[in-house]
Amino acid sequence: MLIDKKVSEFIDEVASDSSVPGGGSVAALSGAISAALVSMVSNLTIGKKGYEDKEEHVKEILVKSEKIRHELTLLIDEDSKAFEKVMKAFKLPKETQAQKELRTSTIQQETKNASLIPLKAAKSATEIFELARYVLLNGNKNAASDAAVSVMLARTAVLSACYNVLINLSSIKDHEFVQSIRQEVEQLQKNALETEKEILSLYTF
């Protein structure tokens, strides 16, 4: 599994001539690291003098950020597995008409599934913004830059995941499905860009 590899090994695999792990897995990883930074700032705030009045809420944020981190970590492998299933579908036999029809329908279904994984990652990463906002403004001031990096990585995760959705949509013939998902993606992208800018404008380094 990708998540069990050393960081250097994962990076080497991304750099290799293999299609996986690719942008979708990297997007999920970016989101997982973003959530991890929120957890770090939370842990550096809980129990520290001067933050007693914020502690209970920061504890709640920590629970949420860890849940998101876990979800996105799992999606690192799920994205690669989904892409491998698409590639496997392309290798199905196409000698008879029945085989051609089965191959086409399988490719379409697996491509749909492959588009939903990064969409899930984008949605999960979107949830990080408000958590990062709170710890940036109310958490340990010595870790403010870490909270800001979390915000930027969340934006990167959302946009990266969305591009991976869009490239899959370009191969899907179900126009209703494509239109519905594309609308979701456009809103996620817009929200990520606007929210990052708004949050970072609230803190002066």
JSON list of C-alpha atoms in Angstrom, two decimals:
[
{"chain": "A", "resi": 1, "resn": "MET", "atom": "CA", "xyz": [0.00, 0.00, 0.00]},
{"chain": "A", "resi": 2, "resn": "LEU", "atom": "CA", "xyz": [1.19, 3.51, -0.82]},
{"chain": "A", "resi": 3, "resn": "ILE", "atom": "CA", "xyz": [0.50, 4.85, 2.66]},
{"chain": "A", "resi": 4, "resn": "ASP", "atom": "CA", "xyz": [2.85, 2.29, 4.17]},
{"chain": "A", "resi": 5, "resn": "LYS", "atom": "CA", "xyz": [5.82, 3.48, 2.13]},
{"chain": "A", "resi": 6, "resn": "LYS", "atom": "CA", "xyz": [8.55, 5.82, 3.31]},
{"chain": "A", "resi": 7, "resn": "VAL", "atom": "CA", "xyz": [8.18, 9.39, 2.10]},
{"chain": "A", "resi": 8, "resn": "SER", "atom": "CA", "xyz": [11.24, 9.00, -0.14]},
{"chain": "A", "resi": 9, "resn": "GLU", "atom": "CA", "xyz": [9.82, 5.79, -1.64]},
{"chain": "A", "resi": 10, "resn": "PHE", "atom": "CA", "xyz": [6.48, 7.43, -2.35]},
{"chain": "A", "resi": 11, "resn": "ILE", "atom": "CA", "xyz": [8.17, 10.37, -4.05]},
{"chain": "A", "resi": 12, "resn": "ASP", "atom": "CA", "xyz": [10.29, 7.99, -6.12]},
{"chain": "A", "resi": 13, "resn": "GLU", "atom": "CA", "xyz": [7.14, 6.18, -7.26]},
{"chain": "A", "resi": 14, "resn": "VAL", "atom": "CA", "xyz": [5.47, 9.45, -8.24]},
{"chain": "A", "resi": 15, "resn": "ALA", "atom": "CA", "xyz": [8.57, 10.35, -10.26]},
{"chain": "A", "resi": 16, "resn": "SER", "atom": "CA", "xyz": [8.70, 6.99, -12.04]},
{"chain": "A", "resi": 17, "resn": "ASP", "atom": "CA", "xyz": [7.19, 6.10, -15.43]},
{"chain": "A", "resi": 18, "resn": "SER", "atom": "CA", "xyz": [4.21, 4.44, -13.73]},
{"chain": "A", "resi": 19, "resn": "SER", "atom": "CA", "xyz": [0.81, 6.15, -14.00]},
{"chain": "A", "resi": 20, "resn": "VAL", "atom": "CA", "xyz": [0.20, 5.53, -10.30]},
{"chain": "A", "resi": 21, "resn": "PRO", "atom": "CA", "xyz": [0.50, 7.13, -7.89]},
{"chain": "A", "resi": 22, "resn": "GLY", "atom": "CA", "xyz": [-0.46, 10.23, -9.81]},
{"chain": "A", "resi": 23, "resn": "GLY", "atom": "CA", "xyz": [-2.12, 13.58, -9.29]},
{"chain": "A", "resi": 24, "resn": "GLY", "atom": "CA", "xyz": [-5.15, 12.16, -7.52]},
{"chain": "A", "resi": 25, "resn": "SER", "atom": "CA", "xyz": [-3.11, 10.40, -4.86]},
{"chain": "A", "resi": 26, "resn": "VAL", "atom": "CA", "xyz": [-0.89, 13.45, -4.45]},
{"chain": "A", "resi": 27, "resn": "ALA", "atom": "CA", "xyz": [-4.00, 15.63, -4.05]},
{"chain": "A", "resi": 28, "resn": "ALA", "atom": "CA", "xyz": [-5.25, 13.36, -1.27]},
{"chain": "A", "resi": 29, "resn": "LEU", "atom": "CA", "xyz": [-1.81, 13.42, 0.34]},
{"chain": "A", "resi": 30, "resn": "SER", "atom": "CA", "xyz": [-1.80, 17.23, 0.24]},
{"chain": "A", "resi": 31, "resn": "GLY", "atom": "CA", "xyz": [-5.15, 17.25, 2.01]},
{"chain": "A", "resi": 32, "resn": "ALA", "atom": "CA", "xyz": [-3.99, 14.72, 4.61]},
{"chain": "A", "resi": 33, "resn": "ILE", "atom": "CA", "xyz": [-0.92, 16.86, 5.39]},
{"chain": "A", "resi": 34, "resn": "SER", "atom": "CA", "xyz": [-3.12, 19.95, 5.57]},
{"chain": "A", "resi": 35, "resn": "ALA", "atom": "CA", "xyz": [-5.32, 18.24, 8.15]},
{"chain": "A", "resi": 36, "resn": "ALA", "atom": "CA", "xyz": [-2.23, 17.00, 10.00]},
{"chain": "A", "resi": 37, "resn": "LEU", "atom": "CA", "xyz": [-1.00, 20.58, 10.35]},
{"chain": "A", "resi": 38, "resn": "VAL", "atom": "CA", "xyz": [-4.30, 21.58, 11.93]},
{"chain": "A", "resi": 39, "resn": "SER", "atom": "CA", "xyz": [-3.85, 18.68, 14.35]},
{"chain": "A", "resi": 40, "resn": "MET", "atom": "CA", "xyz": [-0.32, 19.83, 15.11]},
{"chain": "A", "resi": 41, "resn": "VAL", "atom": "CA", "xyz": [-1.35, 23.40, 15.88]},
{"chain": "A", "resi": 42, "resn": "SER", "atom": "CA", "xyz": [-4.20, 22.06, 18.00]},
{"chain": "A", "resi": 43, "resn": "ASN", "atom": "CA", "xyz": [-1.83, 19.84, 19.97]},
{"chain": "A", "resi": 44, "resn": "LEU", "atom": "CA", "xyz": [0.52, 22.80, 20.45]},
{"chain": "A", "resi": 45, "resn": "THR", "atom": "CA", "xyz": [-2.37, 24.84, 21.82]},
{"chain": "A", "resi": 46, "resn": "ILE", "atom": "CA", "xyz": [-4.06, 22.35, 24.16]},
{"chain": "A", "resi": 47, "resn": "GLY", "atom": "CA", "xyz": [-2.66, 22.59, 27.69]},
{"chain": "A", "resi": 48, "resn": "LYS", "atom": "CA", "xyz": [-0.62, 25.71, 26.95]},
{"chain": "A", "resi": 49, "resn": "LYS", "atom": "CA", "xyz": [-0.77, 28.77, 29.17]},
{"chain": "A", "resi": 50, "resn": "GLY", "atom": "CA", "xyz": [-2.78, 31.63, 27.74]},
{"chain": "A", "resi": 51, "resn": "TYR", "atom": "CA", "xyz": [-5.10, 29.45, 25.68]},
{"chain": "A", "resi": 52, "resn": "GLU", "atom": "CA", "xyz": [-7.25, 28.01, 28.45]},
{"chain": "A", "resi": 53, "resn": "ASP", "atom": "CA", "xyz": [-10.42, 29.67, 27.19]},
{"chain": "A", "resi": 54, "resn": "LYS", "atom": "CA", "xyz": [-9.92, 28.17, 23.72]},
{"chain": "A", "resi": 55, "resn": "GLU", "atom": "CA", "xyz": [-8.92, 24.68, 24.83]},
{"chain": "A", "resi": 56, "resn": "GLU", "atom": "CA", "xyz": [-12.30, 22.92, 24.68]},
{"chain": "A", "resi": 57, "resn": "HIS", "atom": "CA", "xyz": [-13.03, 24.14, 21.18]},
{"chain": "A", "resi": 58, "resn": "VAL", "atom": "CA", "xyz": [-9.52, 23.30, 20.01]},
{"chain": "A", "resi": 59, "resn": "LYS", "atom": "CA", "xyz": [-10.01, 19.77, 21.35]},
{"chain": "A", "resi": 60, "resn": "GLU", "atom": "CA", "xyz": [-13.12, 19.47, 19.17]},
{"chain": "A", "resi": 61, "resn": "ILE", "atom": "CA", "xyz": [-11.17, 20.74, 16.18]},
{"chain": "A", "resi": 62, "resn": "LEU", "atom": "CA", "xyz": [-8.47, 18.15, 16.83]},
{"chain": "A", "resi": 63, "resn": "VAL", "atom": "CA", "xyz": [-11.02, 15.34, 16.68]},
{"chain": "A", "resi": 64, "resn": "LYS", "atom": "CA", "xyz": [-12.37, 16.69, 13.39]},
{"chain": "A", "resi": 65, "resn": "SER", "atom": "CA", "xyz": [-8.97, 17.24, 11.80]},
{"chain": "A", "resi": 66, "resn": "GLU", "atom": "CA", "xyz": [-7.86, 13.74, 12.72]},
{"chain": "A", "resi": 67, "resn": "LYS", "atom": "CA", "xyz": [-11.01, 12.28, 11.16]},
{"chain": "A", "resi": 68, "resn": "ILE", "atom": "CA", "xyz": [-10.36, 14.19, 7.94]},
{"chain": "A", "resi": 69, "resn": "ARG", "atom": "CA", "xyz": [-6.68, 13.22, 7.97]},
{"chain": "A", "resi": 70, "resn": "HIS", "atom": "CA", "xyz": [-7.66, 9.56, 8.22]},
{"chain": "A", "resi": 71, "resn": "GLU", "atom": "CA", "xyz": [-10.21, 9.85, 5.39]},
{"chain": "A", "resi": 72, "resn": "LEU", "atom": "CA", "xyz": [-7.77, 11.55, 3.04]},
{"chain": "A", "resi": 73, "resn": "THR", "atom": "CA", "xyz": [-4.95, 9.15, 3.89]},
{"chain": "A", "resi": 74, "resn": "LEU", "atom": "CA", "xyz": [-7.14, 6.24, 2.79]},
{"chain": "A", "resi": 75, "resn": "LEU", "atom": "CA", "xyz": [-7.99, 8.06, -0.43]},
{"chain": "A", "resi": 76, "resn": "ILE", "atom": "CA", "xyz": [-4.30, 8.11, -1.42]},
{"chain": "A", "resi": 77, "resn": "ASP", "atom": "CA", "xyz": [-4.53, 4.39, -2.15]},
{"chain": "A", "resi": 78, "resn": "GLU", "atom": "CA", "xyz": [-8.17, 4.44, -3.25]},
{"chain": "A", "resi": 79, "resn": "ASP", "atom": "CA", "xyz": [-7.40, 6.89, -6.05]},
{"chain": "A", "resi": 80, "resn": "SER", "atom": "CA", "xyz": [-4.60, 4.73, -7.43]},
{"chain": "A", "resi": 81, "resn": "LYS", "atom": "CA", "xyz": [-6.72, 1.59, -7.20]},
{"chain": "A", "resi": 82, "resn": "ALA", "atom": "CA", "xyz": [-9.58, 3.28, -9.06]},
{"chain": "A", "resi": 83, "resn": "PHE", "atom": "CA", "xyz": [-7.25, 4.31, -11.88]},
{"chain": "A", "resi": 84, "resn": "GLU", "atom": "CA", "xyz": [-5.84, 0.79, -12.10]},
{"chain": "A", "resi": 85, "resn": "LYS", "atom": "CA", "xyz": [-9.38, -0.55, -12.54]},
{"chain": "A", "resi": 86, "resn": "VAL", "atom": "CA", "xyz": [-9.91, 1.83, -15.46]},
{"chain": "A", "resi": 87, "resn": "MET", "atom": "CA", "xyz": [-6.70, 0.60, -17.08]},
{"chain": "A", "resi": 88, "resn": "LYS", "atom": "CA", "xyz": [-7.78, -3.00, -16.48]},
{"chain": "A", "resi": 89, "resn": "ALA", "atom": "CA", "xyz": [-11.11, -2.31, -18.18]},
{"chain": "A", "resi": 90, "resn": "PHE", "atom": "CA", "xyz": [-9.29, -1.07, -21.30]},
{"chain": "A", "resi": 91, "resn": "LYS", "atom": "CA", "xyz": [-7.53, -4.44, -21.50]},
{"chain": "A", "resi": 92, "resn": "LEU", "atom": "CA", "xyz": [-10.79, -6.41, -21.69]},
{"chain": "A", "resi": 93, "resn": "PRO", "atom": "CA", "xyz": [-11.25, -8.43, -24.90]},
{"chain": "A", "resi": 94, "resn": "LYS", "atom": "CA", "xyz": [-13.04, -6.79, -27.83]},
{"chain": "A", "resi": 95, "resn": "GLU", "atom": "CA", "xyz": [-13.22, -9.50, -30.45]},
{"chain": "A", "resi": 96, "resn": "THR", "atom": "CA", "xyz": [-16.99, -9.99, -30.47]},
{"chain": "A", "resi": 97, "resn": "GLN", "atom": "CA", "xyz": [-19.81, -7.45, -30.33]},
{"chain": "A", "resi": 98, "resn": "ALA", "atom": "CA", "xyz": [-20.79, -8.67, -26.86]},
{"chain": "A", "resi": 99, "resn": "GLN", "atom": "CA", "xyz": [-17.23, -8.27, -25.64]},
{"chain": "A", "resi": 100, "resn": "LYS", "atom": "CA", "xyz": [-17.03, -4.79, -27.12]},
{"chain": "A", "resi": 101, "resn": "GLU", "atom": "CA", "xyz": [-20.24, -3.74, -25.38]},
{"chain": "A", "resi": 102, "resn": "LEU", "atom": "CA", "xyz": [-19.10, -5.17, -22.05]},
{"chain": "A", "resi": 103, "resn": "ARG", "atom": "CA", "xyz": [-15.72, -3.50, -22.40]},
{"chain": "A", "resi": 104, "resn": "THR", "atom": "CA", "xyz": [-17.29, -0.12, -23.20]},
{"chain": "A", "resi": 105, "resn": "SER", "atom": "CA", "xyz": [-19.76, -0.26, -20.32]},
{"chain": "A", "resi": 106, "resn": "THR", "atom": "CA", "xyz": [-17.05, -1.39, -17.90]},
{"chain": "A", "resi": 107, "resn": "ILE", "atom": "CA", "xyz": [-14.73, 1.42, -18.96]},
{"chain": "A", "resi": 108, "resn": "GLN", "atom": "CA", "xyz": [-17.52, 3.94, -18.49]},
{"chain": "A", "resi": 109, "resn": "GLN", "atom": "CA", "xyz": [-18.48, 2.61, -15.06]},
{"chain": "A", "resi": 110, "resn": "GLU", "atom": "CA", "xyz": [-14.90, 2.44, -13.78]},
{"chain": "A", "resi": 111, "resn": "THR", "atom": "CA", "xyz": [-14.20, 5.94, -15.11]},
{"chain": "A", "resi": 112, "resn": "LYS", "atom": "CA", "xyz": [-17.24, 7.22, -13.22]},
{"chain": "A", "resi": 113, "resn": "ASN", "atom": "CA", "xyz": [-15.97, 5.54, -10.08]},
{"chain": "A", "resi": 114, "resn": "ALA", "atom": "CA", "xyz": [-12.52, 7.00, -10.67]},
{"chain": "A", "resi": 115, "resn": "SER", "atom": "CA", "xyz": [-13.99, 10.50, -10.88]},
{"chain": "A", "resi": 116, "resn": "LEU", "atom": "CA", "xyz": [-15.85, 10.11, -7.58]},
{"chain": "A", "resi": 117, "resn": "ILE", "atom": "CA", "xyz": [-12.71, 9.33, -5.55]},
{"chain": "A", "resi": 118, "resn": "PRO", "atom": "CA", "xyz": [-10.99, 12.69, -6.13]},
{"chain": "A", "resi": 119, "resn": "LEU", "atom": "CA", "xyz": [-14.36, 14.39, -5.76]},
{"chain": "A", "resi": 120, "resn": "LYS", "atom": "CA", "xyz": [-14.58, 12.86, -2.30]},
{"chain": "A", "resi": 121, "resn": "ALA", "atom": "CA", "xyz": [-11.04, 14.06, -1.58]},
{"chain": "A", "resi": 122, "resn": "ALA", "atom": "CA", "xyz": [-11.93, 17.60, -2.67]},
{"chain": "A", "resi": 123, "resn": "LYS", "atom": "CA", "xyz": [-14.95, 17.64, -0.39]},
{"chain": "A", "resi": 124, "resn": "SER", "atom": "CA", "xyz": [-12.95, 16.32, 2.56]},
{"chain": "A", "resi": 125, "resn": "ALA", "atom": "CA", "xyz": [-10.19, 18.87, 2.00]},
{"chain": "A", "resi": 126, "resn": "THR", "atom": "CA", "xyz": [-12.80, 21.65, 1.87]},
{"chain": "A", "resi": 127, "resn": "GLU", "atom": "CA", "xyz": [-13.75, 20.82, 5.45]},
{"chain": "A", "resi": 128, "resn": "ILE", "atom": "CA", "xyz": [-10.25, 21.73, 6.61]},
{"chain": "A", "resi": 129, "resn": "PHE", "atom": "CA", "xyz": [-10.62, 25.45, 5.88]},
{"chain": "A", "resi": 130, "resn": "GLU", "atom": "CA", "xyz": [-12.76, 26.39, 8.87]},
{"chain": "A", "resi": 131, "resn": "LEU", "atom": "CA", "xyz": [-10.66, 24.26, 11.22]},
{"chain": "A", "resi": 132, "resn": "ALA", "atom": "CA", "xyz": [-7.48, 25.92, 9.96]},
{"chain": "A", "resi": 133, "resn": "ARG", "atom": "CA", "xyz": [-9.11, 29.34, 10.23]},
{"chain": "A", "resi": 134, "resn": "TYR", "atom": "CA", "xyz": [-9.84, 28.84, 13.91]},
{"chain": "A", "resi": 135, "resn": "VAL", "atom": "CA", "xyz": [-6.39, 27.59, 14.90]},
{"chain": "A", "resi": 136, "resn": "LEU", "atom": "CA", "xyz": [-4.74, 30.32, 12.81]},
{"chain": "A", "resi": 137, "resn": "LEU", "atom": "CA", "xyz": [-6.64, 33.03, 14.67]},
{"chain": "A", "resi": 138, "resn": "ASN", "atom": "CA", "xyz": [-6.96, 31.40, 18.08]},
{"chain": "A", "resi": 139, "resn": "GLY", "atom": "CA", "xyz": [-4.30, 28.73, 18.35]},
{"chain": "A", "resi": 140, "resn": "ASN", "atom": "CA", "xyz": [-0.70, 28.87, 19.51]},
{"chain": "A", "resi": 141, "resn": "LYS", "atom": "CA", "xyz": [0.74, 31.98, 17.87]},
{"chain": "A", "resi": 142, "resn": "ASN", "atom": "CA", "xyz": [4.14, 30.32, 17.53]},
{"chain": "A", "resi": 143, "resn": "ALA", "atom": "CA", "xyz": [2.52, 27.89, 15.08]},
{"chain": "A", "resi": 144, "resn": "ALA", "atom": "CA", "xyz": [0.54, 30.46, 13.09]},
{"chain": "A", "resi": 145, "resn": "SER", "atom": "CA", "xyz": [2.64, 29.86, 9.98]},
{"chain": "A", "resi": 146, "resn": "ASP", "atom": "CA", "xyz": [1.83, 26.13, 10.19]},
{"chain": "A", "resi": 147, "resn": "ALA", "atom": "CA", "xyz": [-1.88, 26.95, 10.26]},
{"chain": "A", "resi": 148, "resn": "ALA", "atom": "CA", "xyz": [-1.41, 29.21, 7.23]},
{"chain": "A", "resi": 149, "resn": "VAL", "atom": "CA", "xyz": [0.38, 26.43, 5.35]},
{"chain": "A", "resi": 150, "resn": "SER", "atom": "CA", "xyz": [-2.57, 24.18, 6.21]},
{"chain": "A", "resi": 151, "resn": "VAL", "atom": "CA", "xyz": [-4.90, 26.67, 4.52]},
{"chain": "A", "resi": 152, "resn": "MET", "atom": "CA", "xyz": [-2.73, 26.79, 1.40]},
{"chain": "A", "resi": 153, "resn": "LEU", "atom": "CA", "xyz": [-2.39, 23.01, 1.24]},
{"chain": "A", "resi": 154, "resn": "ALA", "atom": "CA", "xyz": [-6.15, 22.62, 1.63]},
{"chain": "A", "resi": 155, "resn": "ARG", "atom": "CA", "xyz": [-6.62, 24.88, -1.40]},
{"chain": "A", "resi": 156, "resn": "THR", "atom": "CA", "xyz": [-4.04, 22.87, -3.33]},
{"chain": "A", "resi": 157, "resn": "ALA", "atom": "CA", "xyz": [-5.72, 19.61, -2.37]},
{"chain": "A", "resi": 158, "resn": "VAL", "atom": "CA", "xyz": [-9.15, 20.82, -3.47]},
{"chain": "A", "resi": 159, "resn": "LEU", "atom": "CA", "xyz": [-8.00, 22.24, -6.80]},
{"chain": "A", "resi": 160, "resn": "SER", "atom": "CA", "xyz": [-5.73, 19.27, -7.55]},
{"chain": "A", "resi": 161, "resn": "ALA", "atom": "CA", "xyz": [-8.46, 16.78, -6.78]},
{"chain": "A", "resi": 162, "resn": "CYS", "atom": "CA", "xyz": [-10.93, 18.75, -8.89]},
{"chain": "A", "resi": 163, "resn": "TYR", "atom": "CA", "xyz": [-8.64, 18.64, -11.93]},
{"chain": "A", "resi": 164, "resn": "ASN", "atom": "CA", "xyz": [-8.47, 14.88, -11.54]},
{"chain": "A", "resi": 165, "resn": "VAL", "atom": "CA", "xyz": [-12.26, 14.76, -11.53]},
{"chain": "A", "resi": 166, "resn": "LEU", "atom": "CA", "xyz": [-12.44, 16.89, -14.66]},
{"chain": "A", "resi": 167, "resn": "ILE", "atom": "CA", "xyz": [-10.00, 14.82, -16.68]},
{"chain": "A", "resi": 168, "resn": "ASN", "atom": "CA", "xyz": [-12.13, 11.75, -15.96]},
{"chain": "A", "resi": 169, "resn": "LEU", "atom": "CA", "xyz": [-15.33, 13.56, -16.89]},
{"chain": "A", "resi": 170, "resn": "SER", "atom": "CA", "xyz": [-13.93, 14.23, -20.36]},
{"chain": "A", "resi": 171, "resn": "SER", "atom": "CA", "xyz": [-14.17, 10.49, -21.09]},
{"chain": "A", "resi": 172, "resn": "ILE", "atom": "CA", "xyz": [-17.66, 9.88, -19.67]},
{"chain": "A", "resi": 173, "resn": "LYS", "atom": "CA", "xyz": [-20.61, 9.76, -22.07]},
{"chain": "A", "resi": 174, "resn": "ASP", "atom": "CA", "xyz": [-23.35, 10.10, -19.44]},
{"chain": "A", "resi": 175, "resn": "HIS", "atom": "CA", "xyz": [-24.06, 13.80, -19.96]},
{"chain": "A", "resi": 176, "resn": "GLU", "atom": "CA", "xyz": [-26.36, 14.11, -16.96]},
{"chain": "A", "resi": 177, "resn": "PHE", "atom": "CA", "xyz": [-23.69, 12.65, -14.68]},
{"chain": "A", "resi": 178, "resn": "VAL", "atom": "CA", "xyz": [-21.01, 14.88, -16.19]},
{"chain": "A", "resi": 179, "resn": "GLN", "atom": "CA", "xyz": [-23.09, 18.04, -15.84]},
{"chain": "A", "resi": 180, "resn": "SER", "atom": "CA", "xyz": [-23.97, 17.30, -12.21]},
{"chain": "A", "resi": 181, "resn": "ILE", "atom": "CA", "xyz": [-20.39, 16.53, -11.16]},
{"chain": "A", "resi": 182, "resn": "ARG", "atom": "CA", "xyz": [-18.97, 19.45, -13.14]},
{"chain": "A", "resi": 183, "resn": "GLN", "atom": "CA", "xyz": [-21.26, 21.87, -11.28]},
{"chain": "A", "resi": 184, "resn": "GLU", "atom": "CA", "xyz": [-20.05, 20.47, -7.96]},
{"chain": "A", "resi": 185, "resn": "VAL", "atom": "CA", "xyz": [-16.44, 20.79, -9.04]},
{"chain": "A", "resi": 186, "resn": "GLU", "atom": "CA", "xyz": [-16.83, 24.39, -10.18]},
{"chain": "A", "resi": 187, "resn": "GLN", "atom": "CA", "xyz": [-18.34, 25.34, -6.83]},
{"chain": "A", "resi": 188, "resn": "LEU", "atom": "CA", "xyz": [-15.60, 23.55, -4.90]},
{"chain": "A", "resi": 189, "resn": "GLN", "atom": "CA", "xyz": [-12.91, 25.33, -6.93]},
{"chain": "A", "resi": 190, "resn": "LYS", "atom": "CA", "xyz": [-14.52, 28.74, -6.47]},
{"chain": "A", "resi": 191, "resn": "ASN", "atom": "CA", "xyz": [-14.96, 28.19, -2.74]},
{"chain": "A", "resi": 192, "resn": "ALA", "atom": "CA", "xyz": [-11.36, 27.02, -2.26]},
{"chain": "A", "resi": 193, "resn": "LEU", "atom": "CA", "xyz": [-9.86, 30.05, -3.97]},
{"chain": "A", "resi": 194, "resn": "GLU", "atom": "CA", "xyz": [-12.10, 32.56, -2.22]},
{"chain": "A", "resi": 195, "resn": "THR", "atom": "CA", "xyz": [-11.80, 30.94, 1.20]},
{"chain": "A", "resi": 196, "resn": "GLU", "atom": "CA", "xyz": [-8.01, 30.68, 1.11]},
{"chain": "A", "resi": 197, "resn": "LYS", "atom": "CA", "xyz": [-7.70, 34.36, 0.20]},
{"chain": "A", "resi": 198, "resn": "GLU", "atom": "CA", "xyz": [-10.17, 35.42, 2.86]},
{"chain": "A", "resi": 199, "resn": "ILE", "atom": "CA", "xyz": [-8.58, 33.39, 5.69]},
{"chain": "A", "resi": 200, "resn": "LEU", "atom": "CA", "xyz": [-5.01, 34.43, 4.92]},
{"chain": "A", "resi": 201, "resn": "SER", "atom": "CA", "xyz": [-6.06, 38.07, 4.85]},
{"chain": "A", "resi": 202, "resn": "LEU", "atom": "CA", "xyz": [-7.12, 37.82, 8.50]},
{"chain": "A", "resi": 203, "resn": "TYR", "atom": "CA", "xyz": [-3.64, 37.24, 9.90]},
{"chain": "A", "resi": 204, "resn": "THR", "atom": "CA", "xyz": [-0.60, 39.49, 9.60]},
{"chain": "A", "resi": 205, "resn": "PHE", "atom": "CA", "xyz": [2.82, 37.92, 10.02]}
]
